XYZ file of C-alpha atoms in Angstrom:
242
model
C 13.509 50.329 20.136
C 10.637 50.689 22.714
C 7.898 53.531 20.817
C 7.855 56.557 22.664
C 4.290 56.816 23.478
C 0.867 57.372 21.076
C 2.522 60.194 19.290
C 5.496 58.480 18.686
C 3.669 55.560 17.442
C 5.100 54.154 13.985
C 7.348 56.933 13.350
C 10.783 55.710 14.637
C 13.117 53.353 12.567
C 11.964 50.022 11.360
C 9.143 50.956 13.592
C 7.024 50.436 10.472
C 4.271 47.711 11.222
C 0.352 48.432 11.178
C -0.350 46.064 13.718
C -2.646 48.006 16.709
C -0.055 47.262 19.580
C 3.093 48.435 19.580
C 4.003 46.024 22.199
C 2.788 43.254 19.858
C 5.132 44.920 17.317
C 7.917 44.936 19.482
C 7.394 41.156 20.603
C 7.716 39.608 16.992
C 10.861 41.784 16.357
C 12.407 40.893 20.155
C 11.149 37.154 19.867
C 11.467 36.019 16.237
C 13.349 38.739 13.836
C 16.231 40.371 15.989
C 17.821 36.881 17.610
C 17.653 35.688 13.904
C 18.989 39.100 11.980
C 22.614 38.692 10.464
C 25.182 40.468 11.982
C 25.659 42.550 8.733
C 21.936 43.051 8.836
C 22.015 44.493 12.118
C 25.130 46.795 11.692
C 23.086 48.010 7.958
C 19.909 48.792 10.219
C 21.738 50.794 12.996
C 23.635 52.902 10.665
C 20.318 53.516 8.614
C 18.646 54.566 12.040
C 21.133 57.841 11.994
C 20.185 58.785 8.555
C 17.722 61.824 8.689
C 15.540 59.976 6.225
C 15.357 56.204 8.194
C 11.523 55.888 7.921
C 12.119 54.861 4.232
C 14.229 51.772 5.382
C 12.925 48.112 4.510
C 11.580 47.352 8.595
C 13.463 44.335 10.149
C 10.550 42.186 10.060
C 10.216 42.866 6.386
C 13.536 42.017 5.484
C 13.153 38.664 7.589
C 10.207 37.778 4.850
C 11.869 38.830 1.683
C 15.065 36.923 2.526
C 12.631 33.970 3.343
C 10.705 34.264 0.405
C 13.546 34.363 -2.410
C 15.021 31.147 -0.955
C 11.551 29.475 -1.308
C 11.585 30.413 -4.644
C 15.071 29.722 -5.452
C 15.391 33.199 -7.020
C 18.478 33.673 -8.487
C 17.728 36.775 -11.306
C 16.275 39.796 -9.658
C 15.419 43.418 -9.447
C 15.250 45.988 -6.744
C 14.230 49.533 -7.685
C 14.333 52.669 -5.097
C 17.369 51.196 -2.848
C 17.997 53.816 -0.245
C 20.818 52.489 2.172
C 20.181 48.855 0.942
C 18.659 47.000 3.474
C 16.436 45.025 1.622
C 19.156 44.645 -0.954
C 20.972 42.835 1.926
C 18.617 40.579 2.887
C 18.161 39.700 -1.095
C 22.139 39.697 -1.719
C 22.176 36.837 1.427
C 18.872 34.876 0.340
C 20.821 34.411 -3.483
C 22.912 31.523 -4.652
C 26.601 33.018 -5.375
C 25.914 33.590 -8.154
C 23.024 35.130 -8.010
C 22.263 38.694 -9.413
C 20.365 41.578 -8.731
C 20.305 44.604 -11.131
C 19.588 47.642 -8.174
C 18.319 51.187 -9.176
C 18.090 54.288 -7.672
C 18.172 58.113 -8.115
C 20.788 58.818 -5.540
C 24.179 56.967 -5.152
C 24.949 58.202 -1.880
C 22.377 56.388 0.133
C 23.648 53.598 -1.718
C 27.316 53.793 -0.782
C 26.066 54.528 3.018
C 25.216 50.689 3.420
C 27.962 49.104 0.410
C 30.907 49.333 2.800
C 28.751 46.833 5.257
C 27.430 44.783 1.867
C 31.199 44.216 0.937
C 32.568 43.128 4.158
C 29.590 40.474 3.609
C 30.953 39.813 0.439
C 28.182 40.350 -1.719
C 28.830 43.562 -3.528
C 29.285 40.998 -6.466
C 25.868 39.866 -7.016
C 25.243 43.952 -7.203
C 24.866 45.491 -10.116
C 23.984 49.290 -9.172
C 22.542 51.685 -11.446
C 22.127 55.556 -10.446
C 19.099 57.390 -11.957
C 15.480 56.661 -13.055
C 14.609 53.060 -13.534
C 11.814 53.766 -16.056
C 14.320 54.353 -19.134
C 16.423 51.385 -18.282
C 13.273 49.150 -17.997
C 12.241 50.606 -21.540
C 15.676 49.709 -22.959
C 15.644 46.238 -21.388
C 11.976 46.032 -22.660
C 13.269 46.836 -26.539
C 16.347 45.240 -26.303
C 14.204 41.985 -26.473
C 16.616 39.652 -24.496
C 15.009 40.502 -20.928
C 11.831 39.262 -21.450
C 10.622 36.913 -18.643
C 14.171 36.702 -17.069
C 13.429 37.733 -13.466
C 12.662 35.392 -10.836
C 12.224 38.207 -8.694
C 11.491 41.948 -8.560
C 11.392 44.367 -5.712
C 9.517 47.898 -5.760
C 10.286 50.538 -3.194
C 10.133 53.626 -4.948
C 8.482 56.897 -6.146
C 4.736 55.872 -5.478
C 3.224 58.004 -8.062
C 5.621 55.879 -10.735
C 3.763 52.290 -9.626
C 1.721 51.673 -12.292
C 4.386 52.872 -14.626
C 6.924 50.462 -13.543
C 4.439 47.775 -13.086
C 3.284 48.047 -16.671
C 7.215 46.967 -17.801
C 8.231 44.885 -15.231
C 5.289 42.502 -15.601
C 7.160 41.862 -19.303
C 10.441 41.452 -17.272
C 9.077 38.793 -14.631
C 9.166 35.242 -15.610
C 5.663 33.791 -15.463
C 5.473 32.639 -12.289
C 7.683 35.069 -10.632
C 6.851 37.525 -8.416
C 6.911 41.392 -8.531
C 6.454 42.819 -4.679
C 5.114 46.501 -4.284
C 6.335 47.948 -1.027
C 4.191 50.136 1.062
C 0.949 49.233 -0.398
C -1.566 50.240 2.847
C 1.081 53.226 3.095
C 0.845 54.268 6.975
C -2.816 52.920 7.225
C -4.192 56.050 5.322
C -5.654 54.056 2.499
C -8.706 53.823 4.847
C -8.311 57.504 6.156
C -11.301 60.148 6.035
C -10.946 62.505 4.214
C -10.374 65.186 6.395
C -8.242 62.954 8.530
C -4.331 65.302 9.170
C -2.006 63.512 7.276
C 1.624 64.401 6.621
C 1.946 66.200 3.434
C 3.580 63.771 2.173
C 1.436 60.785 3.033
C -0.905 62.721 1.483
C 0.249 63.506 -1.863
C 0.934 59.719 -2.201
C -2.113 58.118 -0.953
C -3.733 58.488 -4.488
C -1.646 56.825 -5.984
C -1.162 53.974 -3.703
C -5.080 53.661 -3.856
C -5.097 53.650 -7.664
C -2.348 50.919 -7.588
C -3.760 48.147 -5.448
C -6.875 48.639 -7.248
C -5.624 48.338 -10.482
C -3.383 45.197 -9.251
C -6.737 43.467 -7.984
C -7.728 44.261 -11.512
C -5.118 42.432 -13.062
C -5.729 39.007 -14.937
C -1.904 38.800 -15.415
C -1.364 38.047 -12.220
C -2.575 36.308 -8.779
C -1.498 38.547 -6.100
C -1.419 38.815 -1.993
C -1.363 41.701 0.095
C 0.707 41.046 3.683
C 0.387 43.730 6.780
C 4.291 43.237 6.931
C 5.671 46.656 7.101
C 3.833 49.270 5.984
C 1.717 46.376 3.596
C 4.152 44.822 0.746
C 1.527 43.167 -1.986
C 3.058 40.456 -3.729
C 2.401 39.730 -7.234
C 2.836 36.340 -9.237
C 2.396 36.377 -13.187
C 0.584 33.727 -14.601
C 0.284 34.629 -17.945
């Protein structure tokens, strides 16, 4: 997994940390995540690394954290929206008690059912409940349906960035106070502190905005206490308190 040079810096699978050195990068994941990563962990993240579209998998290190992190809070109801091959919806399926659940949402299926083949010979694919399509009308369903209030332990966001604020005003309803909500790719590639005229990928771009508007708004928030970790590409982590 060795970066090809400056150029290549950050761009290749699970490659996804905004620490300075690469070699630093490459230390933590050689030293402290890979010896530790699940076999079925593994075999998700190599398969993922063919897909035209790896840079949106959860990095190694990342999953490492969140599988950590739901056993220390003995999560056992949660919520992952904008799946992809379901990495991180590994590491959560392993970190839950049997029977454990995790509603998972996304807009394409087929991702999904690139990394369920590898989730069933774990045998998790119970504690999945998968949902293709827009999570915003199923949140507002849950939302009126009454009986989801404060019921998650545990929510995961890794989805359309222009749509943060917009989930974050529902789930915030659906998180138990003193769970936590955690925003993936919060210092998105480093370019929150870009010039302006700085060449970023269109796409980095187009986002940016929003990710700005979203960590300042969560800072804002009285709901909530929050923390914002360099793991990744910066996951902020959110716990309601009222």
């Amino acid at each position: 997994m060795a970066s090809n040079g400056e150029n290549g810096r950050h761009q290749e699978v699970g490659h996804k940390s905004l620490l300075q050195s690469d070699a630093l990068y490459q230390y933590i994941l050689e030293t402290s995540v890979y010896p530790r990563e699940p076999e079925a962990m593994k075999e998700l993240r190599e398969i993922t690394a063919k897909h035209p579209w790896n840079l949106m998998t959860t990095s190694a290190d990342e999953g490492q954290f969140l599988n950590m992190l739901l056993k220390l809070i003995n999560a056992k109801n949660t919520m992952e929206i904008g799946v992809f091959t379901g990495y991180s919806l590994l590491a959560t399926a392993m970190a839950l008690p049997d029977d454990g659940k995790i509603l998972a949402m996304d807009i394409n299926r087929d991702n999904y059912e690139i990394g369920l083949p590898v989730i069933e010979k774990a045998g998790l694919a119970h504690k999945i409940e998968f949902r293709e399509g827009p999570a915003l009308p199923v949140l507002d369903q849950m939302i009126e349906d009454g009986k989801y209030h404060g019921s998650y332990d545990f929510i995961f966001v890794d989805a359309d960035k222009d749509n943060y604020l917009n989930y974050h005003k529902r789930l915030i309803d659906l998180v138990k106070v003193g769970g936590l909500i955690g925003y993936d790719n919060t210092l998105w590639n480093g370019s929150v502190v870009a010039p302006p005229d700085a060449p970023l990928r269109k796409y980095v771009r187009y986002y940016r905005d929003f990710v700005l508007e979203l960590n300042k708004a969560l800072a804002a928030d009285p709901r909530i206490e929050i923390c914002q970790l360099p793991v990744g590409d910066g996951i902020t982590l959110c716990r309601r308190i009222s």
